[in-house]
Short mmCIF file of C-alpha atoms and ligand atoms in Angstrom, two decimals:
data_model
loop_
_atom_site.label_atom_id
_atom_site.label_comp_id
_atom_site.label_asym_id
_atom_site.label_seq_id
_atom_site.Cartn_x
_atom_site.Cartn_y
_atom_site.Cartn_z
CA MET A 1 66.11 115.64 121.97
CA ALA A 2 67.91 119.36 121.48
CA LYS A 3 66.78 121.23 118.50
CA VAL A 4 69.72 122.22 116.68
CA ASN A 5 69.85 126.07 115.40
CA SER A 6 73.30 127.02 115.49
CA ILE A 7 75.69 125.05 112.55
CA ALA A 8 79.32 125.14 112.34
CA PHE A 9 80.62 123.41 108.39
CA ILE A 10 83.50 122.51 108.07
CA GLY A 11 85.06 122.11 104.39
CA LEU A 12 83.23 124.71 101.39
CA GLY A 13 84.77 122.44 98.79
CA ASN A 14 83.03 121.14 95.50
CA MET A 15 80.03 119.96 97.42
CA GLY A 16 80.49 121.95 101.56
CA GLY A 17 80.10 124.78 99.78
CA PRO A 18 77.47 124.46 98.08
CA MET A 19 75.40 122.06 101.05
CA ALA A 20 76.22 124.66 103.96
CA VAL A 21 74.45 127.45 101.56
CA ASN A 22 71.48 125.16 101.33
CA LEU A 23 71.10 125.17 105.51
CA VAL A 24 71.46 129.30 105.89
CA LYS A 25 68.57 129.30 103.08
CA ALA A 26 66.89 126.42 105.59
CA GLY A 27 67.41 129.59 107.49
CA PHE A 28 70.77 127.67 110.35
CA SER A 29 72.97 129.85 111.92
CA VAL A 30 76.26 128.62 109.99
CA THR A 31 80.10 129.24 110.87
CA ALA A 32 82.49 127.88 108.28
CA PHE A 33 85.52 127.14 108.34
CA ASP A 34 87.82 126.41 105.65
CA LEU A 35 92.23 126.15 104.84
CA SER A 36 91.18 128.05 102.08
CA GLN A 37 90.14 131.76 102.11
CA ALA A 38 88.52 131.82 98.62
CA ALA A 39 86.17 129.20 99.56
CA LEU A 40 85.30 130.36 102.54
CA GLU A 41 85.11 133.80 101.17
CA ALA A 42 82.73 132.51 98.75
CA ALA A 43 80.52 130.53 102.74
CA LYS A 44 80.80 134.91 103.30
CA SER A 45 79.13 136.05 100.40
CA HIS A 46 75.88 133.48 100.63
CA GLY A 47 75.39 134.79 104.42
CA CYS A 48 77.94 132.40 106.47
CA THR A 49 79.51 134.08 109.61
CA ALA A 50 83.11 132.90 108.88
CA ALA A 51 85.49 131.33 111.31
CA LYS A 52 89.31 131.99 111.51
CA SER A 53 89.77 127.88 113.02
CA VAL A 54 88.20 124.15 113.40
CA ALA A 55 88.23 125.69 116.73
CA ASP A 56 86.51 129.34 116.53
CA ALA A 57 83.57 127.65 114.50
CA VAL A 58 82.97 125.03 116.56
CA ALA A 59 83.20 126.88 119.68
CA GLY A 60 78.73 126.80 121.15
CA LYS A 61 78.04 125.85 118.00
CA ASP A 62 74.46 122.35 118.68
CA ALA A 63 75.76 121.01 115.81
CA VAL A 64 79.09 120.36 113.25
CA ILE A 65 79.55 119.07 109.32
CA THR A 66 82.31 117.61 108.35
CA MET A 67 83.13 117.21 103.80
CA LEU A 68 86.57 116.97 103.53
CA PRO A 69 87.97 115.16 101.44
CA ALA A 70 89.83 111.37 103.13
CA GLY A 71 90.30 109.88 105.91
CA LYS A 72 93.22 111.22 107.58
CA HIS A 73 91.82 114.81 107.00
CA VAL A 74 88.77 114.12 109.19
CA ARG A 75 91.08 112.23 111.49
CA ALA A 76 93.14 114.89 111.92
CA VAL A 77 89.85 117.68 111.75
CA TYR A 78 87.83 115.70 114.76
CA GLY A 79 91.22 115.32 116.77
CA GLY A 80 94.10 117.12 119.08
CA ASP A 81 93.76 120.00 120.95
CA ASP A 82 92.77 122.31 118.84
CA GLY A 83 90.48 119.67 116.84
CA ILE A 84 86.64 119.84 116.50
CA ILE A 85 85.98 116.96 119.69
CA ALA A 86 88.11 119.04 121.86
CA ASN A 87 86.38 122.04 121.92
CA ALA A 88 82.96 121.89 120.75
CA ALA A 89 80.14 122.69 122.92
CA PRO A 90 78.68 119.66 125.46
CA GLY A 91 76.47 117.14 123.72
CA ALA A 92 76.95 118.30 120.45
CA LEU A 93 75.68 116.94 117.15
CA PHE A 94 78.65 115.29 114.37
CA CYS A 95 77.61 114.68 111.23
CA ASP A 96 80.59 113.27 109.41
CA CYS A 97 79.11 113.94 105.22
CA SER A 98 82.71 113.46 104.25
CA THR A 99 83.68 110.03 102.06
CA ILE A 100 85.44 107.74 103.46
CA ASP A 101 87.13 104.00 104.90
CA VAL A 102 84.72 102.69 107.06
CA GLN A 103 87.61 101.96 110.58
CA SER A 104 87.88 106.38 109.72
CA ALA A 105 84.39 106.65 110.41
CA ARG A 106 84.39 103.81 113.35
CA ASP A 107 87.30 105.36 115.06
CA VAL A 108 86.54 108.56 114.89
CA ALA A 109 82.80 107.69 116.53
CA ALA A 110 83.65 105.82 118.73
CA GLN A 111 86.44 108.89 120.08
CA SER A 112 83.31 111.13 119.85
CA LYS A 113 81.41 108.97 121.80
CA ASP A 114 83.60 108.20 125.25
CA LYS A 115 83.27 112.42 125.86
CA GLY A 116 79.09 112.84 125.22
CA PHE A 117 78.85 114.21 122.05
CA ALA A 118 76.67 112.67 119.01
CA PHE A 119 77.80 110.77 115.95
CA VAL A 120 76.42 110.16 112.63
CA ASP A 121 78.03 109.10 109.78
CA SER A 122 76.75 110.81 106.55
CA PRO A 123 78.39 109.70 103.01
CA VAL A 124 75.84 111.43 100.65
CA SER A 125 75.31 109.52 96.53
CA GLY A 126 74.68 112.41 94.09
CA GLY A 127 77.95 115.73 92.69
CA VAL A 128 77.35 118.84 93.20
CA ALA A 129 74.40 119.08 91.30
CA ALA A 130 72.68 118.05 93.91
CA ALA A 131 74.51 119.26 96.26
CA ASP A 132 73.66 122.34 94.76
CA ALA A 133 69.97 121.83 93.93
CA GLY A 134 69.52 120.16 98.05
CA THR A 135 68.76 116.62 96.26
CA LEU A 136 71.94 114.59 97.88
CA ALA A 137 70.75 111.18 98.88
CA PHE A 138 72.68 110.73 102.67
CA MET A 139 73.65 107.55 103.59
CA VAL A 140 73.42 108.03 107.31
CA GLY A 141 75.07 104.85 110.49
CA GLY A 142 75.06 105.30 113.70
CA THR A 143 72.13 105.08 117.05
CA ASP A 144 68.64 105.92 116.15
CA GLU A 145 68.87 108.47 118.50
CA ASP A 146 71.75 109.97 117.15
CA PHE A 147 70.03 109.27 113.02
CA ALA A 148 66.99 110.81 114.46
CA ARG A 149 68.70 114.02 115.41
CA ALA A 150 71.15 114.26 112.83
CA LYS A 151 67.54 113.63 109.45
CA PRO A 152 66.05 117.20 110.24
CA VAL A 153 70.15 119.04 109.63
CA LEU A 154 70.27 116.52 106.88
CA GLU A 155 67.41 117.31 105.89
CA PRO A 156 67.50 120.57 104.23
CA MET A 157 70.59 119.57 101.76
CA ALA A 158 68.63 115.43 100.55
CA LYS A 159 66.20 114.69 98.55
CA ALA A 160 66.49 111.44 101.35
CA VAL A 161 67.97 110.68 104.36
CA LEU A 162 68.36 106.93 105.01
CA TYR A 163 69.31 105.29 107.12
CA ALA A 164 72.15 102.06 107.24
CA GLY A 165 72.97 100.96 110.72
CA GLU A 166 75.48 101.40 113.19
CA ALA A 167 78.01 103.46 113.46
CA GLY A 168 80.75 103.51 110.01
CA ALA A 169 77.06 101.91 108.14
CA GLY A 170 76.66 105.19 106.22
CA GLN A 171 80.34 104.86 104.95
CA ALA A 172 80.21 100.75 104.29
CA ALA A 173 76.42 101.25 102.06
CA LYS A 174 78.12 104.01 100.47
CA ILE A 175 81.21 102.18 99.12
CA CYS A 176 79.35 98.80 98.16
CA ASN A 177 77.56 101.24 96.20
CA ASN A 178 79.61 103.11 94.08
CA MET A 179 81.54 99.92 93.69
CA LEU A 180 78.65 97.89 93.06
CA LEU A 181 77.27 101.28 90.66
CA GLY A 182 81.53 101.02 88.82
CA ILE A 183 81.22 98.06 88.28
CA CYS A 184 77.35 98.09 85.74
CA MET A 185 78.25 100.87 84.69
CA ILE A 186 81.72 98.88 83.02
CA GLY A 187 79.07 95.90 81.98
CA THR A 188 77.08 98.72 80.73
CA SER A 189 79.50 100.57 78.33
CA GLU A 190 81.36 96.67 77.07
CA ALA A 191 77.18 95.48 76.12
CA PHE A 192 77.49 98.61 73.78
CA VAL A 193 80.70 98.07 72.63
CA LEU A 194 80.12 94.56 71.25
CA ALA A 195 76.43 95.20 70.56
CA LYS A 196 78.05 98.15 67.79
CA LYS A 197 81.08 96.09 66.67
CA LEU A 198 78.16 92.76 65.86
CA GLY A 199 76.36 96.18 63.65
CA LEU A 200 73.43 96.42 65.76
CA ASP A 201 72.16 99.88 66.48
CA PRO A 202 73.41 102.16 70.06
CA GLN A 203 69.23 103.04 69.79
CA ARG A 204 67.87 99.67 69.13
CA PHE A 205 70.19 97.49 71.78
CA PHE A 206 68.83 100.20 74.39
CA ASP A 207 65.36 99.81 73.86
CA ILE A 208 65.65 96.57 73.98
CA SER A 209 67.80 96.53 76.77
CA SER A 210 67.05 98.92 78.95
CA LYS A 211 63.11 96.39 78.61
CA ALA A 212 65.14 93.45 79.01
CA SER A 213 67.11 92.08 81.96
CA GLY A 214 70.17 93.91 81.27
CA GLN A 215 67.94 97.14 82.72
CA ASN A 216 70.17 98.96 84.84
CA TRP A 217 70.41 102.31 86.35
CA SER A 218 73.23 102.96 83.79
CA MET A 219 71.75 102.07 81.57
CA THR A 220 68.84 104.18 81.79
CA SER A 221 70.27 107.34 84.20
CA TYR A 222 73.06 107.34 82.84
CA CYS A 223 73.77 105.75 79.64
CA PRO A 224 77.57 105.65 79.18
CA GLN A 225 76.55 105.97 74.63
CA ALA A 226 75.26 109.18 73.33
CA GLY A 227 71.57 109.06 72.33
CA PRO A 228 70.00 107.60 74.12
CA VAL A 229 69.15 109.50 77.87
CA PRO A 230 69.73 113.62 76.44
CA ALA A 231 70.89 114.75 80.09
CA SER A 232 73.57 111.55 80.49
CA PRO A 233 77.11 113.51 80.53
CA ALA A 234 77.60 110.94 77.55
CA ASN A 235 75.99 113.55 75.51
CA ASN A 236 77.91 117.01 77.19
CA ASP A 237 81.15 115.59 76.31
CA TYR A 238 81.86 113.10 79.31
CA LYS A 239 81.89 116.62 81.53
CA PRO A 240 81.91 114.67 84.90
CA GLY A 241 78.99 114.08 86.32
CA PHE A 242 81.25 111.95 88.25
CA ALA A 243 84.95 112.38 87.70
CA THR A 244 86.92 109.02 87.41
CA ALA A 245 89.37 110.07 89.60
CA MET A 246 86.26 109.68 92.27
CA MET A 247 85.20 106.23 91.13
CA LEU A 248 88.65 105.09 92.12
CA LYS A 249 88.97 106.84 95.01
CA ASP A 250 85.19 104.99 96.21
CA LEU A 251 86.76 101.23 94.65
CA ARG A 252 90.07 101.63 95.84
CA LEU A 253 87.98 102.75 99.78
CA ALA A 254 85.78 99.56 98.77
CA GLN A 255 88.70 97.05 97.86
CA ASP A 256 90.72 98.01 101.19
CA ALA A 257 87.59 97.08 103.34
CA ALA A 258 87.35 93.69 100.87
CA GLN A 259 90.36 92.51 101.98
CA SER A 260 90.15 93.89 105.51
CA ALA A 261 86.82 92.35 106.36
CA GLY A 262 87.50 89.08 103.97
CA ALA A 263 85.46 89.51 101.19
CA ALA A 264 85.66 88.00 98.20
CA THR A 265 85.10 91.09 95.63
CA PRO A 266 87.07 89.90 92.03
CA LEU A 267 84.75 92.39 89.61
CA GLY A 268 85.00 94.59 92.20
CA ALA A 269 88.79 94.66 92.18
CA GLN A 270 88.64 94.14 87.94
CA ALA A 271 86.73 97.32 87.63
CA GLN A 272 89.08 99.74 89.90
CA ALA A 273 92.16 97.84 87.78
CA LEU A 274 89.97 99.30 84.26
CA TYR A 275 89.74 103.17 87.00
CA ALA A 276 92.71 103.58 87.57
CA LEU A 277 94.04 102.31 83.61
CA PHE A 278 91.65 105.05 82.83
CA ALA A 279 92.73 107.88 85.07
CA GLU A 280 96.26 106.96 83.85
CA LEU A 281 95.30 107.47 80.49
CA GLY A 282 94.03 110.84 80.93
CA GLY A 283 90.28 110.25 81.74
CA ALA A 284 91.06 110.84 85.97
CA ASP A 285 88.73 114.32 85.06
CA THR A 286 86.07 112.69 82.84
CA ASP A 287 82.93 111.03 83.74
CA PHE A 288 82.79 107.69 84.72
CA SER A 289 80.57 106.99 82.28
CA GLY A 290 83.55 108.06 80.30
CA ILE A 291 85.11 104.92 79.82
CA ILE A 292 83.04 103.28 77.39
CA LYS A 293 85.67 105.38 75.44
CA MET A 294 88.57 103.84 76.48
CA LEU A 295 86.79 100.06 76.17
CA ASP A 296 85.95 100.22 72.62
CA GLY A 297 89.69 102.45 71.66
CA GLU A 298 88.66 105.48 70.68
CA TRP A 299 89.88 107.59 73.39
CA GLN A 300 91.82 110.84 73.08
CA GLN A 301 93.17 112.80 75.94
P1 LIG B 1 86.82 118.88 97.42
O1 LIG B 1 88.50 118.62 97.51
O2 LIG B 1 86.04 120.06 96.82
O3 LIG B 1 86.62 120.02 99.11
C1 LIG B 1 87.19 119.43 100.75
C2 LIG B 1 87.68 120.32 101.10
O4 LIG B 1 88.26 120.26 102.26
C3 LIG B 1 87.99 121.87 100.72
O5 LIG B 1 87.46 123.29 100.87
C4 LIG B 1 89.80 121.52 101.13
O6 LIG B 1 89.68 122.95 101.31
C5 LIG B 1 88.90 121.45 102.55
N1 LIG B 1 89.76 120.63 103.53
C6 LIG B 1 91.07 120.29 103.85
N2 LIG B 1 91.46 119.51 104.77
C7 LIG B 1 91.31 120.50 105.74
C8 LIG B 1 91.11 121.17 107.69
N3 LIG B 1 92.06 120.40 108.05
N4 LIG B 1 89.83 122.64 108.17
C9 LIG B 1 89.50 123.00 106.70
N5 LIG B 1 89.41 122.68 105.98
C10 LIG B 1 89.58 121.27 104.83
O7 LIG B 1 86.60 117.94 97.97
P2 LIG B 1 84.78 117.40 97.41
O8 LIG B 1 84.15 117.20 96.09
O9 LIG B 1 84.00 118.90 98.51
O10 LIG B 1 84.31 116.25 98.35
C11 LIG B 1 83.56 115.73 99.74
C12 LIG B 1 83.65 114.50 99.43
O11 LIG B 1 83.20 114.62 99.26
C13 LIG B 1 84.28 114.37 99.24
O12 LIG B 1 85.03 112.54 100.73
C14 LIG B 1 84.36 113.07 97.97
O13 LIG B 1 84.75 111.97 98.25
C15 LIG B 1 82.75 113.26 98.37
N6 LIG B 1 81.98 113.18 97.19
C16 LIG B 1 81.95 114.08 96.14
C17 LIG B 1 81.61 114.25 95.24
C18 LIG B 1 81.38 114.56 94.04
O14 LIG B 1 80.88 114.77 92.78
N7 LIG B 1 82.72 116.33 94.50
C19 LIG B 1 80.08 113.19 95.64
C20 LIG B 1 79.90 112.35 96.40
C21 LIG B 1 80.69 112.90 97.16
#
């Protein structure tokens, strides 16, 4: 199994920028490319080499990491004469860390494998702060062999690198997890809203429910009610964190996947509708836990 020394990193946005820096800190030689000149300059100032194009970035590198907005960007960057597949070194390893639809992940994996490349879909959980700190959780889809090759490349950016299954399974795990998170956040918010209307002190309700069967991550680690969990965005004016627009993107991906797979996900559909409403009311850039404000009628843009 060829050891990875040189990496091309494509997509240096809010997440990709700090992720590339953590790879430089870990001793990899990182060549970076982004359509944004500002993002490219920032990467350069942190020790990356700036490339002129995707083709220029990937030429001769052991591995290529992509961190792009959506499936269409990933398909475009991997495909075509100027793309990754046409220009990468034979046998290179590809890791797509973007959150995209399962079908695009499977298609790009198949196109890469056809040409003899290793490919994993490796979306992440954790926001910009985790990207900065190198504490992301990666959910990885691909063969056992490709996973073993990708793991040491992803580790400098991670607190956990978790194997999900065959190609596309990383994206599947990510959207199923985030659908559950969206549903739990709304449920937790509704419980606090009702508790208050019933005259329960929010802190007392937290103390009880966090030790009873209502306990869940949205309550004990990321509480939407200001007060009980000091580090939660609720105590910082609902600054993200994880923005509502991002949650909505993942809930839409989950509904698209549910439709094509024939899965019944009525609560996922309802969560998508509620987050779409919150975004429409001006909450798109607010942390997703801010939906409690809409539910309790206190939301003001
Ligand atoms: P972003 O919009 O900040 O960054 C995307 C970058 O890709 C931009 O800099 C853009 O210029 C670049 N790009 C687009 N097309 C390109 C092309 N053809 N060639 C080169 N560069 C190109 O997005 P982000 O917040 O960094 O998110 C990236 C991915 O990570 C998304 O799929 C998102 O869903 C996922 N994600 C984000 C978060 C978060 O909290 N921000 C958390 C988990 C996962």
